[in-house]
CSV table of C-alpha atoms and ligand atoms in Angstrom, one decimal:
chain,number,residue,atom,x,y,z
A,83,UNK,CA,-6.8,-10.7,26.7
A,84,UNK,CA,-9.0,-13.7,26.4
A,85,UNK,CA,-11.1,-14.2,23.0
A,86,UNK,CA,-14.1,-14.1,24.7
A,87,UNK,CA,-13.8,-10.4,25.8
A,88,UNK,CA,-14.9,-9.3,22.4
A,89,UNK,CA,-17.9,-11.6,21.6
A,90,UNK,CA,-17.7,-13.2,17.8
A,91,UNK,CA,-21.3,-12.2,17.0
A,92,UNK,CA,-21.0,-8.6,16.3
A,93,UNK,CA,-24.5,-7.8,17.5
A,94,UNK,CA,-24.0,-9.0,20.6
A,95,UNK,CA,-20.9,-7.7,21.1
A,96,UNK,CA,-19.2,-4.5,23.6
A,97,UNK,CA,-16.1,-3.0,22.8
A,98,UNK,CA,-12.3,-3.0,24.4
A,99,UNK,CA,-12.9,-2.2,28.0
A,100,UNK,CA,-11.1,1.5,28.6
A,101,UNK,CA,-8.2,0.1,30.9
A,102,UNK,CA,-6.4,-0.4,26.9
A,103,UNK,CA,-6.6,3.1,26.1
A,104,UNK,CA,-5.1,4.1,29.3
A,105,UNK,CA,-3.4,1.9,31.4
A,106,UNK,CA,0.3,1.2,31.3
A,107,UNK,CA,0.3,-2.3,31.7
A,108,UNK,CA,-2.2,-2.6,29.2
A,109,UNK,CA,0.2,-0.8,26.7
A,110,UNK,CA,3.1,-2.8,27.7
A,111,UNK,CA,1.6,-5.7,27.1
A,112,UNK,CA,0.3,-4.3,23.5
A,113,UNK,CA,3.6,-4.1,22.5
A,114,UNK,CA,4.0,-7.3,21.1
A,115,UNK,CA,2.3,-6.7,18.4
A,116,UNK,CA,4.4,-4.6,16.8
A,117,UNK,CA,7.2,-7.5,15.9
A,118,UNK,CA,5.4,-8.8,12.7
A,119,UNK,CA,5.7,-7.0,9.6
A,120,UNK,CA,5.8,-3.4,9.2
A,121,UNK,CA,6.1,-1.4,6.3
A,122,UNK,CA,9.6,-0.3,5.7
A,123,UNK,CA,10.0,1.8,2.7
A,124,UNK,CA,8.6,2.3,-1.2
A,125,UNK,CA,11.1,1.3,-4.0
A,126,UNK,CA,11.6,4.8,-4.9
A,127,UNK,CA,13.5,5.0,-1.6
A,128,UNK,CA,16.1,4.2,-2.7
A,129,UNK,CA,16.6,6.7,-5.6
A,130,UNK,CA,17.9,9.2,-3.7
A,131,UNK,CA,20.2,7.0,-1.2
A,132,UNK,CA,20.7,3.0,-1.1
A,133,UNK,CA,21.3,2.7,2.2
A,134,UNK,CA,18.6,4.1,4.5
A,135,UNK,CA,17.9,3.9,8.7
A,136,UNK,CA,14.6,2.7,9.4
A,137,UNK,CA,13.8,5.4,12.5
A,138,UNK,CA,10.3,4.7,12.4
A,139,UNK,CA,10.6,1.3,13.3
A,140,UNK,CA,13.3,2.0,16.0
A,141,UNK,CA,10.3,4.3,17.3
A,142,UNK,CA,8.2,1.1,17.0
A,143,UNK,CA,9.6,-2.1,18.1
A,144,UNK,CA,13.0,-0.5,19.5
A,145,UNK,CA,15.3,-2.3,17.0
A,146,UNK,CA,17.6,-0.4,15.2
A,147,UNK,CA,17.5,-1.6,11.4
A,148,UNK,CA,18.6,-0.3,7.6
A,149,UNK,CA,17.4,-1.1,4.4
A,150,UNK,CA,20.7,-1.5,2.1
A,151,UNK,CA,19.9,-2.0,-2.1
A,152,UNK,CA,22.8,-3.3,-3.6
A,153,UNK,CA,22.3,-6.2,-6.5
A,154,UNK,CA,19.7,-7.5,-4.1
A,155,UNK,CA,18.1,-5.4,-1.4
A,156,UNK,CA,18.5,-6.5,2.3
A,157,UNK,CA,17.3,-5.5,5.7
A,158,UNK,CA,20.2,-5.6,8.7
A,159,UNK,CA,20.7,-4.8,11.7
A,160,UNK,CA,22.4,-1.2,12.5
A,161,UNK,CA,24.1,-1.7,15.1
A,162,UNK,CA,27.9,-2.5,14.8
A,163,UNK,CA,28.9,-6.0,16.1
A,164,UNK,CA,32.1,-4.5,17.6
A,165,UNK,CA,30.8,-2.2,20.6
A,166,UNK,CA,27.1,-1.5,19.0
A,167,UNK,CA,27.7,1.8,17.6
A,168,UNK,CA,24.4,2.4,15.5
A,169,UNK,CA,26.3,2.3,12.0
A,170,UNK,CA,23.8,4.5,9.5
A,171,UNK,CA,22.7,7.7,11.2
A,172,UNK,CA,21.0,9.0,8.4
A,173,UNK,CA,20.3,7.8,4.3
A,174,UNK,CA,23.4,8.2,2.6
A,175,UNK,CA,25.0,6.5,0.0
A,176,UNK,CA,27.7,4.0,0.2
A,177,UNK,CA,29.7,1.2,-1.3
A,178,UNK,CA,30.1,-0.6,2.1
A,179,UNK,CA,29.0,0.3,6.0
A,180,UNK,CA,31.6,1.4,8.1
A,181,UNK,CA,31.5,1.8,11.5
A,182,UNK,CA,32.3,5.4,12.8
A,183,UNK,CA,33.7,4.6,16.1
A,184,UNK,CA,36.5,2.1,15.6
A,185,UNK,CA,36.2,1.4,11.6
A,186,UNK,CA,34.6,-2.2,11.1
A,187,UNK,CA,33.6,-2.1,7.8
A,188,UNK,CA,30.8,-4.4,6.2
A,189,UNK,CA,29.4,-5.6,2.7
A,190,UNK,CA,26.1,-4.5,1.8
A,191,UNK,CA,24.8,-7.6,2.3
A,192,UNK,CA,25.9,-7.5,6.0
A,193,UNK,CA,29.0,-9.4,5.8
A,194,UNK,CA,32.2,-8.3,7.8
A,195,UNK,CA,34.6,-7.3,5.4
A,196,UNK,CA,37.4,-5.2,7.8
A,197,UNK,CA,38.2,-4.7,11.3
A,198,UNK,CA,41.7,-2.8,12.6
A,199,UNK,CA,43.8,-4.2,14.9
A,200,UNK,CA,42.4,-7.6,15.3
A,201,UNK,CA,45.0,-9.5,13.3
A,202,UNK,CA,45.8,-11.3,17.1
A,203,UNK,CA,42.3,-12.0,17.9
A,204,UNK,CA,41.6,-15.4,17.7
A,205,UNK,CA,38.3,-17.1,16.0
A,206,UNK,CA,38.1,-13.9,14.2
A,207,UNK,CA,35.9,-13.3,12.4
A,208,UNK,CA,32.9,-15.8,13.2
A,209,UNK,CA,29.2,-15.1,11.5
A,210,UNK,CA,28.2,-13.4,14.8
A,211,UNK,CA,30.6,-10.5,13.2
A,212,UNK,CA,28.2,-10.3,10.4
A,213,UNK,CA,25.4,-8.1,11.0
A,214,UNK,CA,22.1,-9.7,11.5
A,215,UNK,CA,19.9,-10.0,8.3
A,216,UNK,CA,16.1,-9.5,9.4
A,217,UNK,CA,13.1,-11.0,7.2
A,218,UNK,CA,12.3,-8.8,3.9
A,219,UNK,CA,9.0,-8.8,2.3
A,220,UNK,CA,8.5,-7.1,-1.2
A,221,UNK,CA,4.5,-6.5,-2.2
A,222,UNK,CA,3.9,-4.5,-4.4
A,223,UNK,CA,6.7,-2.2,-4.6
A,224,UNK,CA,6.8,-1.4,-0.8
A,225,UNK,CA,8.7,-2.9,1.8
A,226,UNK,CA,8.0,-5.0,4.7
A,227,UNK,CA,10.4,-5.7,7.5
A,228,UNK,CA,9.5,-8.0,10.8
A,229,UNK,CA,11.8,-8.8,13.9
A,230,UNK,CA,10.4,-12.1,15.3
A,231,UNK,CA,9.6,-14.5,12.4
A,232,UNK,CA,8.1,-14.3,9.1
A,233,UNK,CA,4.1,-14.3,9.8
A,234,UNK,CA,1.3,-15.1,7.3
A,235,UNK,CA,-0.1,-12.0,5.6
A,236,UNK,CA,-2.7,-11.8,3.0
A,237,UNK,CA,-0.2,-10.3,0.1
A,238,UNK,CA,-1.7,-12.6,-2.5
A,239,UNK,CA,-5.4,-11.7,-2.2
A,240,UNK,CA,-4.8,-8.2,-1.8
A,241,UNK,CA,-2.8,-7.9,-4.8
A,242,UNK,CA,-5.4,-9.5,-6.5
A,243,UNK,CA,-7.5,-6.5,-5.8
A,244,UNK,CA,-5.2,-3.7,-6.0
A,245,UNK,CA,-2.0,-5.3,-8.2
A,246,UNK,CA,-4.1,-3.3,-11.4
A,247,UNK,CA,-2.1,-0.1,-9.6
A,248,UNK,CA,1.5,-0.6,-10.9
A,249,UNK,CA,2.5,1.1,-7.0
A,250,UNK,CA,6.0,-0.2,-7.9
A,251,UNK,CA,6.0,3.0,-10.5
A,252,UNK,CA,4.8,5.5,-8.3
A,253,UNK,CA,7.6,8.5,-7.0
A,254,UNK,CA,8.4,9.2,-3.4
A,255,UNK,CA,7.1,13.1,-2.7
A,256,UNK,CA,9.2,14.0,0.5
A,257,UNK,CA,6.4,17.0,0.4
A,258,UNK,CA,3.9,14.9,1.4
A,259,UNK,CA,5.6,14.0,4.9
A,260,UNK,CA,4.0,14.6,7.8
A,261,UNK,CA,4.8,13.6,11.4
A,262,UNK,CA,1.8,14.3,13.5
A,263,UNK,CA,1.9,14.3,17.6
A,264,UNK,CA,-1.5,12.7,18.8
A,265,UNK,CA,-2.5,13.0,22.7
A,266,UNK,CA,-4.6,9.6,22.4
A,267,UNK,CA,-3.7,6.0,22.5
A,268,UNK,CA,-2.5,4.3,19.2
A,269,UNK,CA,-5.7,1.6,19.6
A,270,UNK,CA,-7.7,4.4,19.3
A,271,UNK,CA,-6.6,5.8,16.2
A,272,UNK,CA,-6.2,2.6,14.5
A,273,UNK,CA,-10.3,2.2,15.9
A,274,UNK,CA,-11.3,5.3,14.1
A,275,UNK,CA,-10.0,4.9,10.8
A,276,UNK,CA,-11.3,1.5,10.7
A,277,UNK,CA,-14.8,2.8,10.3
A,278,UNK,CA,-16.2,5.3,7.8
A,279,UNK,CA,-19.3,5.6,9.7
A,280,UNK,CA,-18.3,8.8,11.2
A,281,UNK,CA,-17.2,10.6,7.9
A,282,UNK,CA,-21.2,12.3,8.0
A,283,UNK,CA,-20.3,13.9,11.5
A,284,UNK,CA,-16.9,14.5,11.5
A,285,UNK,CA,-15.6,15.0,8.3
A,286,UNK,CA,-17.6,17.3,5.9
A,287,UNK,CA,-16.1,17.9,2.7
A,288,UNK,CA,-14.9,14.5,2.7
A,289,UNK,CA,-18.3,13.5,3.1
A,290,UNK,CA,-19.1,15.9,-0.1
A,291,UNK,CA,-16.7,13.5,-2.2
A,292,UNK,CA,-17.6,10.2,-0.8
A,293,UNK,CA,-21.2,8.3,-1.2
A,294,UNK,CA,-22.0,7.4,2.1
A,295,UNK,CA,-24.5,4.8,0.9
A,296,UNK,CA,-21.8,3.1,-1.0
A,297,UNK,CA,-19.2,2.7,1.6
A,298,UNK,CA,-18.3,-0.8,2.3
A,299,UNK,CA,-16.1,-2.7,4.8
A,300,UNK,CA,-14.3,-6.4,4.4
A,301,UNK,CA,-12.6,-8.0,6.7
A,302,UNK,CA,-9.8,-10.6,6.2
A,303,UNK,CA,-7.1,-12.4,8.1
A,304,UNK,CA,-4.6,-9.7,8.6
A,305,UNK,CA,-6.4,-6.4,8.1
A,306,UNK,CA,-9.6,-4.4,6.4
A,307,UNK,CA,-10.2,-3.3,3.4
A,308,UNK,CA,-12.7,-0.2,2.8
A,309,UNK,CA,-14.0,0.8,0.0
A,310,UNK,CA,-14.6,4.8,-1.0
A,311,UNK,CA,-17.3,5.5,-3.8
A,312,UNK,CA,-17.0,8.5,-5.4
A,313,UNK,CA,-19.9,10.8,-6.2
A,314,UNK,CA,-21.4,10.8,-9.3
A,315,UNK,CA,-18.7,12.8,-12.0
A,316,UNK,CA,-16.2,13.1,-9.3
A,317,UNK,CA,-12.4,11.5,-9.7
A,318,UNK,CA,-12.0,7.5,-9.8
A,319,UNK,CA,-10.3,4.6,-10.8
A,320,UNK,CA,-10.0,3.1,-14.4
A,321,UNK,CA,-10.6,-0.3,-13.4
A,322,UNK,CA,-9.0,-3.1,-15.7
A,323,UNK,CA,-11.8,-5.2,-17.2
A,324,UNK,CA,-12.6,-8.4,-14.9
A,325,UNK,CA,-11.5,-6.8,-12.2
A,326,UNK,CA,-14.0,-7.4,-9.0
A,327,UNK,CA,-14.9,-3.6,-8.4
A,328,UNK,CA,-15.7,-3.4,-12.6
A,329,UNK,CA,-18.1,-1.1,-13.1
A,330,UNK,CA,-17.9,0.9,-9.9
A,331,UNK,CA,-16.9,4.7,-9.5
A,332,UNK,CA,-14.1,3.9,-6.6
A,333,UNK,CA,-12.5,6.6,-5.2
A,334,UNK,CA,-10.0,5.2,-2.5
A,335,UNK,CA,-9.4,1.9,-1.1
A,336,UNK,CA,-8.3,2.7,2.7
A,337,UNK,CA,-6.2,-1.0,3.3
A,338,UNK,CA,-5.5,-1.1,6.7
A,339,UNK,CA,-2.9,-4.0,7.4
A,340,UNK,CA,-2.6,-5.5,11.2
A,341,UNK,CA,-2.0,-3.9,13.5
A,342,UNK,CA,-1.0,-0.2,12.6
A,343,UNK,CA,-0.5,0.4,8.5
A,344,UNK,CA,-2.8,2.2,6.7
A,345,UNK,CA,-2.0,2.6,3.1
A,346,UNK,CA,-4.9,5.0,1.0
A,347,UNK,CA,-5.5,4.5,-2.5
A,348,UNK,CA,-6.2,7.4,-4.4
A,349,UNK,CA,-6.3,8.0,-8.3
A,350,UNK,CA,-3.4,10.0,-7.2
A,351,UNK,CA,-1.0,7.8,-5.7
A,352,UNK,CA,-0.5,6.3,-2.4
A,353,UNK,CA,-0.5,7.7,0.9
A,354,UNK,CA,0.5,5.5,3.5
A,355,UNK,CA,0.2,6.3,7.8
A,356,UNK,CA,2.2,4.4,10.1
A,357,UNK,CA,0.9,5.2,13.9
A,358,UNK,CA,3.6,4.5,16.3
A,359,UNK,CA,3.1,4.0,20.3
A,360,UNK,CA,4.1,6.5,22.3
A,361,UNK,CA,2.2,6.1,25.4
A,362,UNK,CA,-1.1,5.0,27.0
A,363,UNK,CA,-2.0,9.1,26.0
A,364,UNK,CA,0.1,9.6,23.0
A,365,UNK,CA,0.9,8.6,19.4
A,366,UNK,CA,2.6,9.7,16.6
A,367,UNK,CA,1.1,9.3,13.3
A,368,UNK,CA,3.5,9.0,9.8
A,369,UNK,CA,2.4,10.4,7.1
A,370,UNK,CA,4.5,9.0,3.4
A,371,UNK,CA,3.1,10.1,-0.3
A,372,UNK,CA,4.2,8.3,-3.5
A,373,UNK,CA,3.1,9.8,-6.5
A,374,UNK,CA,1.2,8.3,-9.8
A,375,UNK,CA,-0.3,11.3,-11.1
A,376,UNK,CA,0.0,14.9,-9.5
A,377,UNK,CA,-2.6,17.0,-12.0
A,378,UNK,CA,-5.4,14.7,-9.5
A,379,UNK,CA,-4.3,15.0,-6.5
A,380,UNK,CA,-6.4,18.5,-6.1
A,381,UNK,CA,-9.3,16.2,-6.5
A,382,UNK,CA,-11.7,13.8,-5.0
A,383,UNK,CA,-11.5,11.9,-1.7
A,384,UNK,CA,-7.5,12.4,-2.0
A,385,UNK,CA,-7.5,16.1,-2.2
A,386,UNK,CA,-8.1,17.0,2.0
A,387,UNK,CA,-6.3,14.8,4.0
A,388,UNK,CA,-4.8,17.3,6.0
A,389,UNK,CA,-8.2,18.7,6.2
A,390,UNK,CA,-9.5,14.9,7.2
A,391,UNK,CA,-6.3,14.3,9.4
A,392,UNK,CA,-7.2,17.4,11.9
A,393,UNK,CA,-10.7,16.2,12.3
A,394,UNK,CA,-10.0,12.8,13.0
A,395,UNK,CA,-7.2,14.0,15.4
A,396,UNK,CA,-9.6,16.4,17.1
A,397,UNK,CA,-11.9,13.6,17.6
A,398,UNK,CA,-10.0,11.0,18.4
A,399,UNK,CA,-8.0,13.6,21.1
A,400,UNK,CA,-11.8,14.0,22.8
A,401,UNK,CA,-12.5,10.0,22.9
A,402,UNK,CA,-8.9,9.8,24.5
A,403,UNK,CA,-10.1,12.1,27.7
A,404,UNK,CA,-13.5,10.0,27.4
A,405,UNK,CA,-11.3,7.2,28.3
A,406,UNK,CA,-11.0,8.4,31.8
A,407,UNK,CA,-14.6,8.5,32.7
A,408,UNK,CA,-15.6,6.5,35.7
A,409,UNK,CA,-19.3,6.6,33.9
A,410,UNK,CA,-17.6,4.8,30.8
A,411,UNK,CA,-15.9,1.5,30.3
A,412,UNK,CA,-17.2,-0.5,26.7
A,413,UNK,CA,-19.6,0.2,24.5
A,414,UNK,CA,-21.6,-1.3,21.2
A,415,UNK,CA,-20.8,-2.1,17.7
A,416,UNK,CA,-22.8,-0.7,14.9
A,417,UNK,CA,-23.8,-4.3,13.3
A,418,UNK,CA,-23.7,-2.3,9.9
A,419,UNK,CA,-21.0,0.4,10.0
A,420,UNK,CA,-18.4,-1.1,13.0
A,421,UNK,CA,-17.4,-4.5,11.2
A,422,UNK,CA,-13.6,-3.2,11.1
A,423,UNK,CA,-13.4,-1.5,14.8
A,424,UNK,CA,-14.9,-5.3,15.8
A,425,UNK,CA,-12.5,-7.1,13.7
A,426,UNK,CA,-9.4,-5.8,14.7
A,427,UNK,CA,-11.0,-5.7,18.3
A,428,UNK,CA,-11.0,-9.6,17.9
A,429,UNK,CA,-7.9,-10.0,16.9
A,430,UNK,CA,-6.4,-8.6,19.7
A,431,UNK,CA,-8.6,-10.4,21.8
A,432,UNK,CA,-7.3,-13.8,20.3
A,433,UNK,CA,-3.1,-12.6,20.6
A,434,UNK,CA,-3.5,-13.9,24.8
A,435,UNK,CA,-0.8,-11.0,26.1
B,778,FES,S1,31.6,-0.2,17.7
B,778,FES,FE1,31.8,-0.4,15.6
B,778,FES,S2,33.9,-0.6,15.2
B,778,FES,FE2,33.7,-0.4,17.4
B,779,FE2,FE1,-11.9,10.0,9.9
């Protein structure tokens, strides 16, 4: 892409051309994006086992990694320096990692601590026996891996905004999983939750919790933040006094981080949505809940996101086949209600695949 295909000045500018919803090539090439940070796991993780395959992100970028919380937490590679036997198949819990096809053992922190039958080999063992350590980012009580380098994010500023949540405390609710199969190109799903001007027309009882009028949009290096009102009386924050919403009735912030993490802040707790790439047609959508308060999760802008999900799936599903169209190819921004869709739209533009 070149940064002029999405012009700077939102009012004069037209959308991704369709050839990146549905050509291969196109989604190939998209696939660099996906070796910057990605949200690993929640601290609460780890409660139930301290050594834990990251699948998702195999499903992402392709390489195989494990979070492993010892005395410090670490992110490695999984795959055995031996022969490359994947080493964790599933969360368990352990003391060391050792390999299941010819015993190699390892330290939690990745260093090789055993290997049978190797007392003759010579220059053994080197550090490329140790298993690869990847970059590790902790914000906020949730986890960020990234396989190619450690790149700027906006952690800071955002915590500035949303630190007042103590997300570090909240608890993992395996209920609240979801793995959702979507016939439509990851760009568009990313697209349509980065505008809330639709929530009139597609979503109505989210609409019945939300103030339209008060939705806003703000854009930043590295993501999008929108920001919910809730209806007079209905479920919202307690904001902390000097904090820049005081005074508001918020009832989600909807964080989006570059280029496919959603994390939604309810009253409630957490509920974060990691899209993965399947194909130019398909994505898979991850659903993760972590708990601060149950008693509101029946209520407010939190309570129907299954509800919300289907909808936005349905759509999005119908855009995807709208794709094809000979009679379509890009289209206009909302100067007022599109700032996000454009935002992320230029910063793909600026990435030159
Ligand atoms: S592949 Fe792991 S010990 Fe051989
Ligand atoms: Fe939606």
């Amino acid at each position: 892409m070149s940064e002029s295909l999405i012009d700077e000045d939102i009012r004069k500018a037209r959308t991704l051309p369709s050839r990146y919803y549905t050509e291969q090539d196109e989604f190939d090439r998209l696939k660099a994006v996906f070796t910057g940070w990605q949200f690993a796991a929640h601290v609460s993780e780890f409660e139930a086992h301290n050594i834990r395959p990251l699948d998702h992100l195999e499903a992402i970028n392709g390489e195989s990694l494990l979070l492993v919380s010892g005395s410090e937490t670490f992110c490695l590679s999984n795959v055995c320096t031996h022969r490359g036997m994947r080493l964790a198949l599933e969360p368990c819990t352990k003391k060391t990692l050792q390999c299941r096809y010819h015993g190699r053992t390892f330290s939690l922190d990745g260093t090789l601590r055993h290997m049978p039958e190797f007392e003759q080999a010579i220059g053994f063992p080197s550090g490329a026996d140790n298993l690869r350590r990847f970059p590790l980012k902790r914000w906020m009580g949730l986890h960020f891996t990234a396989v190619e380098g450690e790149p700027k994010a906006p952690w800071e500023m955002l915590e500035q905004r949303l630190g007042f949540l103590d997300v570090a405390s909240y608890t993992y609710d395996p209920g609240r999983n979801r793995d959702h199969g979507v016939e439509a190109n990851w760009l568009l799903y990313v697209d349509n939750y980065l505008e809330g001007f639709h929530i009139p027309y597609v979503h109505p009882e989210l609409n019945q919790a939300l103030d339209y009028a008060g939705y806003t949009t703000e854009t930043f290096d590295g993501g999008v933040l929108q920001i919910g009102k809730a209806v007079e009386g209905d479920v919202a924050f307690d904001l902390p006094a000097g904090h820049p919403d005081e005074g508001q009735d918020i009832a989600a912030y909807y964080l989006w981080l570059f280029p496919n993490m959603m994390f939604n802040f309810y009253p409630w707790g957490l509920s974060v949505n990691v899209v993965i790439p399947v194909s130019p047609t398909q994505c898979r959508v991850l659903y993760r809940g972590y708990v601060k308060d149950a008693n509101l999760a029946g209520q407010g802008a939190g309570s129907v996101l299954d509800t919300v999900e289907d909808q936005d799936q349905w759509v999005i599903e119908e855009v995807q086949r709208g794709m094809t169209s000979r009679a379509y190819d890009r289209g206009r921004y909302s100067p007022t209600q599109e700032q996000g869709v454009h935002h992320f739209h230029r910063m793909l533009s600026r990435l030159h695949l």
